Coordinates of C-alpha atoms and ligand atoms in Angstrom, one line a residue:
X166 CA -17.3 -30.7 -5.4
X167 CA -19.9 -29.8 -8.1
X168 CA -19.5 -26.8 -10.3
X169 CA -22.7 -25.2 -10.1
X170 CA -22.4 -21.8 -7.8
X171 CA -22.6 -22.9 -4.0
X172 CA -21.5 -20.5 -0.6
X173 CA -18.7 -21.2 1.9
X174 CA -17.6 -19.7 5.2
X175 CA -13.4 -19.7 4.4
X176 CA -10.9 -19.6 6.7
X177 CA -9.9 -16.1 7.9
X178 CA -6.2 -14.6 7.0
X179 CA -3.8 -14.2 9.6
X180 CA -0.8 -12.6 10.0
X181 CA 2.2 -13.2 12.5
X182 CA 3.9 -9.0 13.2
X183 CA 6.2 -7.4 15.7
X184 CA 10.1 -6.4 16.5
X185 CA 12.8 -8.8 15.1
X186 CA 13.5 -11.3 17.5
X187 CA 10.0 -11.3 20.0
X188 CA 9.6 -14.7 18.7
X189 CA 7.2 -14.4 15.6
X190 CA 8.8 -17.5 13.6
X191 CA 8.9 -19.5 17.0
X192 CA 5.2 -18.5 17.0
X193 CA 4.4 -20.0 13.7
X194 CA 6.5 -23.1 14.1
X195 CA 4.9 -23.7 17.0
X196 CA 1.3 -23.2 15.2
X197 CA 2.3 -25.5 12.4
X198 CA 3.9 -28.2 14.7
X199 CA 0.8 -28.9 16.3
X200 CA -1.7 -28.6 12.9
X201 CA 0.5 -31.2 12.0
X202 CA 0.8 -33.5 14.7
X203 CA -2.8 -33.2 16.0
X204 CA -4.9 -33.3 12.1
X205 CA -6.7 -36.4 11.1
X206 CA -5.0 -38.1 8.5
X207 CA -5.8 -36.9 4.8
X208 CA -5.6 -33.3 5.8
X209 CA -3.5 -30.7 4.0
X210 CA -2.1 -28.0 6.2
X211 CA 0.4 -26.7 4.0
X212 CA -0.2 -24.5 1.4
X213 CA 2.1 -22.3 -0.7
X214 CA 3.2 -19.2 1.6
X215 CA 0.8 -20.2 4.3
X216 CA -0.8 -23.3 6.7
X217 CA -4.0 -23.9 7.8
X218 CA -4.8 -25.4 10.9
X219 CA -7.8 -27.2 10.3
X220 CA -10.9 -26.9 12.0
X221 CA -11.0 -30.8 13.3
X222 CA -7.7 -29.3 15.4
X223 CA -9.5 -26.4 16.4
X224 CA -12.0 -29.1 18.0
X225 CA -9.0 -30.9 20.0
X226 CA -7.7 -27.8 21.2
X227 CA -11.3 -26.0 22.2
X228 CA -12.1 -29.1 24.3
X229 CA -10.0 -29.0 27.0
X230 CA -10.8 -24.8 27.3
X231 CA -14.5 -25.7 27.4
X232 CA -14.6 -24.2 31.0
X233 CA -12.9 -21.1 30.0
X234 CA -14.9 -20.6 26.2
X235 CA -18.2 -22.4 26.8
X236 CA -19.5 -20.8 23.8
X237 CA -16.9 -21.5 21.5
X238 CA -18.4 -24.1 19.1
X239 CA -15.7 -24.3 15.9
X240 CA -18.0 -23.0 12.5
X241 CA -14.8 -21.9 10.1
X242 CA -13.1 -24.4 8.3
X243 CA -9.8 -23.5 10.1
X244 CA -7.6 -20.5 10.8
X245 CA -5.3 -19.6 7.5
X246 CA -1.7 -17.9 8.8
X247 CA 0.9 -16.3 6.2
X248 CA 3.8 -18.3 6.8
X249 CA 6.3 -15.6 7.0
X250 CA 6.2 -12.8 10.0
X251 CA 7.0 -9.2 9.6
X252 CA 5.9 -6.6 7.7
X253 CA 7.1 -7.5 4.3
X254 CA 4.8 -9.9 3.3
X255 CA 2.3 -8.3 5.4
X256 CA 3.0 -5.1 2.7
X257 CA 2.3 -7.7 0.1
X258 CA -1.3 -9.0 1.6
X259 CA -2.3 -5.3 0.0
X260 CA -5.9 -4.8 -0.9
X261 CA -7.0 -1.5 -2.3
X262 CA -8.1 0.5 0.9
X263 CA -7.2 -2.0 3.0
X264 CA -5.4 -5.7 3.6
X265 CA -6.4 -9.2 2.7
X266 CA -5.3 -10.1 6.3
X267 CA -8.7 -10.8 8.7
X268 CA -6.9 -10.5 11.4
X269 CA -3.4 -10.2 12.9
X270 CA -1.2 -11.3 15.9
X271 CA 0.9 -8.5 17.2
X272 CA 4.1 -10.7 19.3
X273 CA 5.4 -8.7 22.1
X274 CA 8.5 -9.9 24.2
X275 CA 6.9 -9.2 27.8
X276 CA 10.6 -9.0 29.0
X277 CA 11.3 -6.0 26.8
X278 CA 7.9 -4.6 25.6
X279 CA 6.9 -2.3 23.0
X280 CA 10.3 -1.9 20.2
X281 CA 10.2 0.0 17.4
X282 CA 9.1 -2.5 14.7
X283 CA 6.3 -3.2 17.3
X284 CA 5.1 0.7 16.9
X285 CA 5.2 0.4 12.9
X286 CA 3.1 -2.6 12.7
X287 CA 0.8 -1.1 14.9
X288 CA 0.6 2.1 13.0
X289 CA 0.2 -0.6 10.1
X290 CA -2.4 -2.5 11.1
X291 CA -4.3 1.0 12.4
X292 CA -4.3 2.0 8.6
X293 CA -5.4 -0.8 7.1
X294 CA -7.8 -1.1 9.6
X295 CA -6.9 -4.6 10.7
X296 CA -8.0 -5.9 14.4
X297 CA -5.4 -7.7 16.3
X298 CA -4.3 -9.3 19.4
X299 CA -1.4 -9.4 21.8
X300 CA 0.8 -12.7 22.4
X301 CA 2.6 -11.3 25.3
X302 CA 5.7 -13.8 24.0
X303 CA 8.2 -15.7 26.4
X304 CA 6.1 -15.5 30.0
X305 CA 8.9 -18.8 30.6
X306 CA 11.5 -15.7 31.0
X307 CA 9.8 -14.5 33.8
X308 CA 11.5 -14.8 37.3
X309 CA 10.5 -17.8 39.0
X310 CA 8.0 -19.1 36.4
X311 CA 7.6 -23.0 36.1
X312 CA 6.7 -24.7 33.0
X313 CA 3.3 -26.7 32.5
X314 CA 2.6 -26.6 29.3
X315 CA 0.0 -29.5 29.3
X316 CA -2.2 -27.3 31.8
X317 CA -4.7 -24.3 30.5
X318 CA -3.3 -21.5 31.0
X319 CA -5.6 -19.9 33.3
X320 CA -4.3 -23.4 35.8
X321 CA -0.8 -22.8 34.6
X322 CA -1.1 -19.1 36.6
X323 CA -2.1 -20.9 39.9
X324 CA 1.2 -22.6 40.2
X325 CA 3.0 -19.7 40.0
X326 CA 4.5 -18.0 43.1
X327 CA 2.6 -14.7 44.3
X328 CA 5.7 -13.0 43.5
X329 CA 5.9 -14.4 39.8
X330 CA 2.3 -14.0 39.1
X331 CA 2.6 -10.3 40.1
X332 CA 5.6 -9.9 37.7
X333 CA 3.3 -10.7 35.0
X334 CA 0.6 -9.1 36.1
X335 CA 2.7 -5.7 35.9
X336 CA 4.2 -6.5 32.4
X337 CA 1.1 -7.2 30.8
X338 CA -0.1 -3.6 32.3
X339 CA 2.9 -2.0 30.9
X340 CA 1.8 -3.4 27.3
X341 CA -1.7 -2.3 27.9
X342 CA -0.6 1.0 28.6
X343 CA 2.0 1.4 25.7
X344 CA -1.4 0.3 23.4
X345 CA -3.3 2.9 25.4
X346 CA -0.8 5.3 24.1
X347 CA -1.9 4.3 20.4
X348 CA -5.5 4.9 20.9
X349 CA -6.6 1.2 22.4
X350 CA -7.9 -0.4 25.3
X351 CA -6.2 -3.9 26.6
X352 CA -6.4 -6.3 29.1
X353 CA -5.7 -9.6 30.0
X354 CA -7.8 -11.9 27.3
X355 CA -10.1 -13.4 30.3
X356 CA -10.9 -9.7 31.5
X357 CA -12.0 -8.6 28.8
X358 CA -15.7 -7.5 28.6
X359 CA -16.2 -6.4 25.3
X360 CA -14.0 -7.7 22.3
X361 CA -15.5 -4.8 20.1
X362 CA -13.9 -2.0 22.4
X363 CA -10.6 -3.8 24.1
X364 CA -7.7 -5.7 22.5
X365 CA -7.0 -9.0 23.9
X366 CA -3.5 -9.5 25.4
X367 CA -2.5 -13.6 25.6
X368 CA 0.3 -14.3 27.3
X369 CA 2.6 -17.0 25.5
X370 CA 5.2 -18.7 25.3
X371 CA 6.3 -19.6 22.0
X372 CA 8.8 -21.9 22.9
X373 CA 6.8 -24.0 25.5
X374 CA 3.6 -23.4 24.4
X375 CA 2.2 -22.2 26.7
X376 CA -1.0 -20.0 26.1
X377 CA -0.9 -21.1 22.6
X378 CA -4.0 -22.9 22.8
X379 CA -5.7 -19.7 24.1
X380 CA -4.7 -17.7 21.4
X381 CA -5.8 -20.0 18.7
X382 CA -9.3 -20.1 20.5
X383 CA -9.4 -16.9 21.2
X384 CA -9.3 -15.6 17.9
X385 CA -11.7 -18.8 16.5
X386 CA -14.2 -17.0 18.4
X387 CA -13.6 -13.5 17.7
X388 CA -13.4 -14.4 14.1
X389 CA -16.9 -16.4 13.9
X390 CA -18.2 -13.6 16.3
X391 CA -17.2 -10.6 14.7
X392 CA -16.7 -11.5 11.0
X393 CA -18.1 -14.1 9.6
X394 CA -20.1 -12.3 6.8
X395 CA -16.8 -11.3 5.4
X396 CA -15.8 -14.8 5.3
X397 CA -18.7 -15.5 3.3
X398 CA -17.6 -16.8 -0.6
X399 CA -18.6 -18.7 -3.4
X400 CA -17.7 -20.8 -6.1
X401 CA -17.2 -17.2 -8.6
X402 CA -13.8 -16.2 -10.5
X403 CA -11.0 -16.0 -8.1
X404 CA -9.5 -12.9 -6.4
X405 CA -6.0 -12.7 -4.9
X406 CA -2.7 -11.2 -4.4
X407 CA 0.4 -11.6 -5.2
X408 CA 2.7 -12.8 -2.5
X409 CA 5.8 -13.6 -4.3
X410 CA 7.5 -14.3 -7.6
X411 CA 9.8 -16.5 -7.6
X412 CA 11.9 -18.7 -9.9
X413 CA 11.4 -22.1 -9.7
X414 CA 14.1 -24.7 -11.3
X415 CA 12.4 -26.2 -14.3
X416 CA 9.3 -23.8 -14.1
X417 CA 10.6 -20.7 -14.8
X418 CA 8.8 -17.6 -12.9
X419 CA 6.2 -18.1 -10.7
X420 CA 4.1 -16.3 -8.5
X421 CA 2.7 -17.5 -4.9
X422 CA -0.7 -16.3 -4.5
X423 CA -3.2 -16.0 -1.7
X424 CA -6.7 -16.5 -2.7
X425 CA -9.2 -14.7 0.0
X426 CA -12.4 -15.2 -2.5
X427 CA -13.6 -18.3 -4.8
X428 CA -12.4 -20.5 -6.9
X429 CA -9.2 -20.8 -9.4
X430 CA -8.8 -22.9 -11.9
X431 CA -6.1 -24.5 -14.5
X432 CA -6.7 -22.4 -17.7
X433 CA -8.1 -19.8 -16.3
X434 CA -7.4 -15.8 -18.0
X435 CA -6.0 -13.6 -15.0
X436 CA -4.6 -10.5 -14.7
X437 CA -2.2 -9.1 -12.4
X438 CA 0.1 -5.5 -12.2
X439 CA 3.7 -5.8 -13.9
X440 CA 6.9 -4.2 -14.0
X441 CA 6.1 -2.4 -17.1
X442 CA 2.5 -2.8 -17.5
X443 CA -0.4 -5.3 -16.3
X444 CA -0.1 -8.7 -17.3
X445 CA -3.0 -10.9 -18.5
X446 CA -2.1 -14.5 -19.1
X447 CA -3.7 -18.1 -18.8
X448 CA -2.8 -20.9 -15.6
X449 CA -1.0 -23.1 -17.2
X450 CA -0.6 -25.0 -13.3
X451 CA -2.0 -25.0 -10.0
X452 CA 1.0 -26.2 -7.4
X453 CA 0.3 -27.2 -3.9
X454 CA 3.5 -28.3 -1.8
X455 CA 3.8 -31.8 -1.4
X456 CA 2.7 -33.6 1.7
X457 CA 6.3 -34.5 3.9
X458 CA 5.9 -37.8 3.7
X459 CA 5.9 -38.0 0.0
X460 CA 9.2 -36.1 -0.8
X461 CA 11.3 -38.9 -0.6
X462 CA 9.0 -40.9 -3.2
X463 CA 8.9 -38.3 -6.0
X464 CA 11.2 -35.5 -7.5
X465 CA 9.9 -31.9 -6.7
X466 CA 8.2 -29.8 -4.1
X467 CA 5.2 -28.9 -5.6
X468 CA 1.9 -31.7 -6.7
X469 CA -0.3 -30.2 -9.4
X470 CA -4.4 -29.5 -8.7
X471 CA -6.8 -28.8 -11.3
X472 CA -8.6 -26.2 -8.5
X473 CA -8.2 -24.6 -5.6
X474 CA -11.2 -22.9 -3.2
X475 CA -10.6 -19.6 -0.8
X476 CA -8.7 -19.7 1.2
X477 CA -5.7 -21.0 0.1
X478 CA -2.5 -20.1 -1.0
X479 CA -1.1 -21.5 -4.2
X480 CA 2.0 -21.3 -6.6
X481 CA 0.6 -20.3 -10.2
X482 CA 2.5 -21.1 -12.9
X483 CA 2.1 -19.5 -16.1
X484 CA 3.7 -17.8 -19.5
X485 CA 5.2 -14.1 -19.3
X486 CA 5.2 -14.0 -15.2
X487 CA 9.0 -12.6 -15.8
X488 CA 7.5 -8.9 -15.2
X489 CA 5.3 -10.0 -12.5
X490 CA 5.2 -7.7 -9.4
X491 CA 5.0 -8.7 -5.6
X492 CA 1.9 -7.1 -4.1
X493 CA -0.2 -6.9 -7.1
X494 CA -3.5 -7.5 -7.2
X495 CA -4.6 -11.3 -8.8
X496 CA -8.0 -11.3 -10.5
X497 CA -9.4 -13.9 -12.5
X498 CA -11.3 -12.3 -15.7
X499 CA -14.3 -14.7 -16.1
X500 CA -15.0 -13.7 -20.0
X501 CA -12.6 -12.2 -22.7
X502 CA -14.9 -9.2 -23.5
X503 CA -14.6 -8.2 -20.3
X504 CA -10.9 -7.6 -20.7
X505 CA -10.4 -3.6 -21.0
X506 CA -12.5 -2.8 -18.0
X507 CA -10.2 -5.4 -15.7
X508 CA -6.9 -3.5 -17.6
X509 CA -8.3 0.0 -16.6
X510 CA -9.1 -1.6 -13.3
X511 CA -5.5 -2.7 -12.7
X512 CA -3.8 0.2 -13.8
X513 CA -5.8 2.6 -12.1
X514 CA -5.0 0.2 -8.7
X515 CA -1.5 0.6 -9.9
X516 CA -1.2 4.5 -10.6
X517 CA -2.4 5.1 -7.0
X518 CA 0.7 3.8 -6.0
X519 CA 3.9 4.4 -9.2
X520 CA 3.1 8.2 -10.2
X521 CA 5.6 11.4 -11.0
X522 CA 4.6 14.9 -10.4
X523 CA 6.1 18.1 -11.2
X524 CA 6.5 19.1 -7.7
X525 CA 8.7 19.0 -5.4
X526 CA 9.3 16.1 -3.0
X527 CA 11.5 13.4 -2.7
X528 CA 12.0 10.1 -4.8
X529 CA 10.7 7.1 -3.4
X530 CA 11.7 3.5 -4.4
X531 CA 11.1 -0.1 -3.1
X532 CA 11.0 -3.2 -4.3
X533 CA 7.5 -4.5 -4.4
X534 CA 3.9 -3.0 -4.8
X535 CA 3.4 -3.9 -1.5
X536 CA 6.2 -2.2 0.3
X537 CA 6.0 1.2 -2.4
X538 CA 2.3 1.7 -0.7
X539 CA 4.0 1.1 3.2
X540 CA 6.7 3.6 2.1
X541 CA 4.3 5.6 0.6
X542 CA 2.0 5.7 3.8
X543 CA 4.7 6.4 6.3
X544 CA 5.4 9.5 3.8
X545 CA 2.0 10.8 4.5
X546 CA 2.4 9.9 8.3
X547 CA 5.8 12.4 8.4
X548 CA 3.8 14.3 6.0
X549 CA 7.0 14.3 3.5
X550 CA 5.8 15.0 -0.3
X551 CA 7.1 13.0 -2.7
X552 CA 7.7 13.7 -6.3
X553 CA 8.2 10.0 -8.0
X554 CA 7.3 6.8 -6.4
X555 CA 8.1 3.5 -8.5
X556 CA 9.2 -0.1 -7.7
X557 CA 12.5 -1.4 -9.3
X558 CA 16.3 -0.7 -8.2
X559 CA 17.4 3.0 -8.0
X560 CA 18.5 4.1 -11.1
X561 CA 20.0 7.3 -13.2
X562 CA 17.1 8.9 -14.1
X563 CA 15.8 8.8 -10.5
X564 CA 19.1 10.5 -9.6
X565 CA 18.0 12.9 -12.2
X566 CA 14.7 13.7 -11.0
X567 CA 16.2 13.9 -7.5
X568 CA 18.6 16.4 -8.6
X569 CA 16.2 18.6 -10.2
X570 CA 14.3 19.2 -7.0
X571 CA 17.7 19.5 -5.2
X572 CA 18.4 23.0 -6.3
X573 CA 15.0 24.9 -5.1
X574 CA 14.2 22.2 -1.8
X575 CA 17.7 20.5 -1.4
X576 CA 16.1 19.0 1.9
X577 CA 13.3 16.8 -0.5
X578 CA 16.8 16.8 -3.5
X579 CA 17.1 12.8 -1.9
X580 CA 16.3 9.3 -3.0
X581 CA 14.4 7.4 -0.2
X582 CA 15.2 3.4 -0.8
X583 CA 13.5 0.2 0.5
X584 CA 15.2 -3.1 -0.4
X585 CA 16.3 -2.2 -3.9
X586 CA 19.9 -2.1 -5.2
X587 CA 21.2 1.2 -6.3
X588 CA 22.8 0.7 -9.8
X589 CA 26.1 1.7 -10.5
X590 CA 25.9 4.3 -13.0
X591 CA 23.3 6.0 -10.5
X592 CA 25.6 6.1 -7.3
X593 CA 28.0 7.5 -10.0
X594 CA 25.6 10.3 -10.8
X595 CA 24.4 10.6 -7.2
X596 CA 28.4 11.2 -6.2
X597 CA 28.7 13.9 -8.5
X598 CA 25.1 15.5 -8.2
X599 CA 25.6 15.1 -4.4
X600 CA 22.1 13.5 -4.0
X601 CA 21.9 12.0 -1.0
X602 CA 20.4 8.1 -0.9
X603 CA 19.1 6.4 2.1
X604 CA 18.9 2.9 1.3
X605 CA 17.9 -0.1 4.1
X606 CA 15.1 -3.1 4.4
X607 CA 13.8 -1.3 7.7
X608 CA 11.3 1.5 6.7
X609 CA 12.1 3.0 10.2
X610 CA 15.8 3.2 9.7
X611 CA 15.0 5.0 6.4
X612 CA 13.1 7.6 7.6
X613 CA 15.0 8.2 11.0
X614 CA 18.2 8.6 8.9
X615 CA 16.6 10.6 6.6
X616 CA 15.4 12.8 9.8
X617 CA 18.6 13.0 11.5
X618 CA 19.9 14.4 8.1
X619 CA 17.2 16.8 7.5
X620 CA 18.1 18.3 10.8
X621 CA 21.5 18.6 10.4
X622 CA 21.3 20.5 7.1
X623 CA 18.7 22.9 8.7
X624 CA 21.6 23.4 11.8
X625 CA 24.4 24.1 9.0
X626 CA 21.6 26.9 7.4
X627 CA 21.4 28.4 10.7
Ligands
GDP1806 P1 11.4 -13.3 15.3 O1 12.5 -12.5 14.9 O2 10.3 -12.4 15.9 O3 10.8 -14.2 14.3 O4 11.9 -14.1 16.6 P2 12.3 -15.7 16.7 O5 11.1 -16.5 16.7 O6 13.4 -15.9 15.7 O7 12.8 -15.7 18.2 C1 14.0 -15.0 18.6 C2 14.7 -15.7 19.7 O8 13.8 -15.8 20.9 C3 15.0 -17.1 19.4 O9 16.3 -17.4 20.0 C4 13.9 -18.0 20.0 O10 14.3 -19.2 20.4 C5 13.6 -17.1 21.3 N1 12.2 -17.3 21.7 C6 11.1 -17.1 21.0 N2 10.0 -17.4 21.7 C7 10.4 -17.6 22.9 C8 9.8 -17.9 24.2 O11 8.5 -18.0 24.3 N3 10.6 -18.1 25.3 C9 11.9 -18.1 25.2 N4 12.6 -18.3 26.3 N5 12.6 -17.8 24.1 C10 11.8 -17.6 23.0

């Protein structure tokens, strides 16, 4: 590819959400299984933290819908999905007033229907203002249903029994009401009128496949209907986030990073937020996972690239990552005197999130950018203040803080604590202060234990 400045459509973002055990890995799997078995040869479908299924796939399984999408000609250069489900990494994808995800698929077990995991990610992808479908997940569970997973869906209905078909038909309108409950309109994917105004529901099954094709052509054409400006980029300084960090043997610390907008390059200056404070350093190299076949030939995982285009999701590695923070935002800074507006950019992206105020309201701590601003939302959605919000493992001086606001509002005197460690000198200051700390790596549980306390202190004032 030349270097002068050219346009691209990329692919869109997607993201896999829902309760534990709906079938959101089995999902993916199943996505990636047939990328890979159905690209040409030559194509790469897997990327760091994510896989592409390419638009020459998108082709093979369009064709056979033809009768059902005639419209549906493939213009994207594939469909991008986050490798891992659930609403961790999804709290990493953060973008300021919004998410890098295009687009999501909320997984719904038809046998068991809306959970509570299911009702956070909707609230979720309601404030960041993401659009999403339903995979109604494991239709094979339902009485009487027989397999054909060769056979469009729409065929695969007509060998069902009456009395199976009219199971399904009554699950799916028990999802579309539970939706209707949180402000949308749903129906069956081939009933639906107006994509704008009504949420698709696909059923699925993950396991067979069933419906799978549906889904991935489904949302070809809702992305190239509805949002192909957005996918719009060009070959300009990269922007990211920050998936992960992670140590690598032999590299050190790393960071995985999606790239939603143009291009990144070995040497180029970045910046991104850190523990203590933003960290601007050089690529020193681009790693792409190595094709399957090729891991028996050569030592390591990862194959270096000089560049990488949007959308793509990469392993940088680079000097000082060791204060690197999950969820931070990854910008390329295309000239060195342009350095201090990209720090005050950064921190101010940053303070939004990690601040202390005098007032009272409870202490907030989690373990990556990205889950400190899901924490931080579902504070303002139980409209509970909060005095100091920061990433990092609980420690004595949040205990302290806690404390002070314990003697005037004991019901805010706690420490609220998502997937961080709570250090030992702290729990030994938290015993003797008698701050309370609810600690888990479900926000729900948090904040429902956190109620049932709440209440019970307000029954012993009584
Ligand atoms: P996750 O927690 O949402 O990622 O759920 P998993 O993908 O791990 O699935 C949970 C369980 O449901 C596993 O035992 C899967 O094999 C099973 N499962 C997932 N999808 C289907 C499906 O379509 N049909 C059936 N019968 N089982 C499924």
């Amino acid at each position: 590819m030349s270097s002068t400045s050219r346009e691209w459509i990329r692919q869109p973002i997607i993201v896999v959400m829902g309760h534990v055990d709906h079938g959101k890995t089995t999902l993916l799997d199943k996505i990636r299984g047939t990328a890979v078995a159905r690209k040409e040869p030559g194509e790469i479908t897997q990327h760091v933290g994510a896989s592409i299924v390419p638009a020459s796939v998108l082709k093979k399984i369009a064709e056979p819908l033809r009768k059902y999408f005639p419209k549906l000609q493939i213009e994207i250069p594939g469909l991008l999905f986050i490798d891992t489900p659930g609403h961790e990494l999804f709290a990493n994808l953060r973008k300021r007033g919004g998410s890098v995800a295009d687009m999501a698929i909320l997984v719904v077990d038809v046998m068991e229907g809306f959970q509570p995991q299911t009702v956070e990610a909707i609230n979720i992808l309601k404030e960041k203002k993401v659009p999403f479908v339903v995979a109604a997940n494991k239709i094979d569970r339902i009485e009487g249903w027989k397999p054909t997973p060769d056979a469009p869906f729409l065929e695969t209905i007509r060998n069902q029994s009456q009395r199976t078909i009219n199971i399904l038909e009554e699950k799916i309108y028990r999802i579309a009401g539970e939706l209707y409950n949180h402000g949308f309109e749903a129906e069956r994917f081939d009933r639906v009128r107006d994509f704008r105004r009504t949420v698709a529901i696909i059923p699925i099954s993950a396991k067979t496949g069933e419906g799978v094709s549906e889904l991935l052509a489904l949302m070809t054409g809702l992305v190239q209907q509805f949002m192909k400006k957005k996918l719009v980029t060009s070959s300009e300084p990269a922007k990211g986030v920050v998936l992960e960090v992670k140590e690598e043997p032999g590299l050190g610390t790393t960071i995985d990073v999606i790239i939603y907008e143009g291009v990144l390059k070995k040497n180029d200056l970045f910046i991104i937020a850190g523990k203590s404070k933003p960290v601007v350093t050089r690529v020193r190299a681009l790693l792409m996972p190595r094709p399957l076949q090729d891991m028996r030939m050569h030592e390591g995982r990862f194959t270096q690239v000089e560049e990488v285009y949007a959308a793509t999701g990469v392993k940088v590695s680079a000097p000082d990552l060791d204060d690197a923070l999950a969820g931070s935002p990854f910008y390329v800074i295309p000239d060195e005197t342009r350095l201090q507006d990209y720090l005050k950019m950064v921190s101010e992206e940053v303070s939004e999130l990690r601040f202390k105020v005098e007032s009272d309201g409870v202490v907030i701590k989690a373990d990556t950018l990205g889950s400190l601003e899901a924490l931080l939302e579902a504070m303002r959605r139980e409209k509970i203040p909060v005095r100091l919000a920061d990433v990092g493992n609980v420690s004595r001086n949040d205990v302290i803080e806690a404390s002070v606001v314990k003697k005037s509002k004991p019901e805010y005197g706690v420490i609220l604590a998502f997937n961080v460690k709570l250090l030992p000198e702290a729990e030994e200051l938290a015993a003797r202060e008698g701050v309370k700390v609810f600690q888990s790596n479900i926000i729900y549980h948090i904040i429902e234990e956190y109620a049932k306390w709440v209440k019970e202190l307000r029954e012993k004032e009584v």
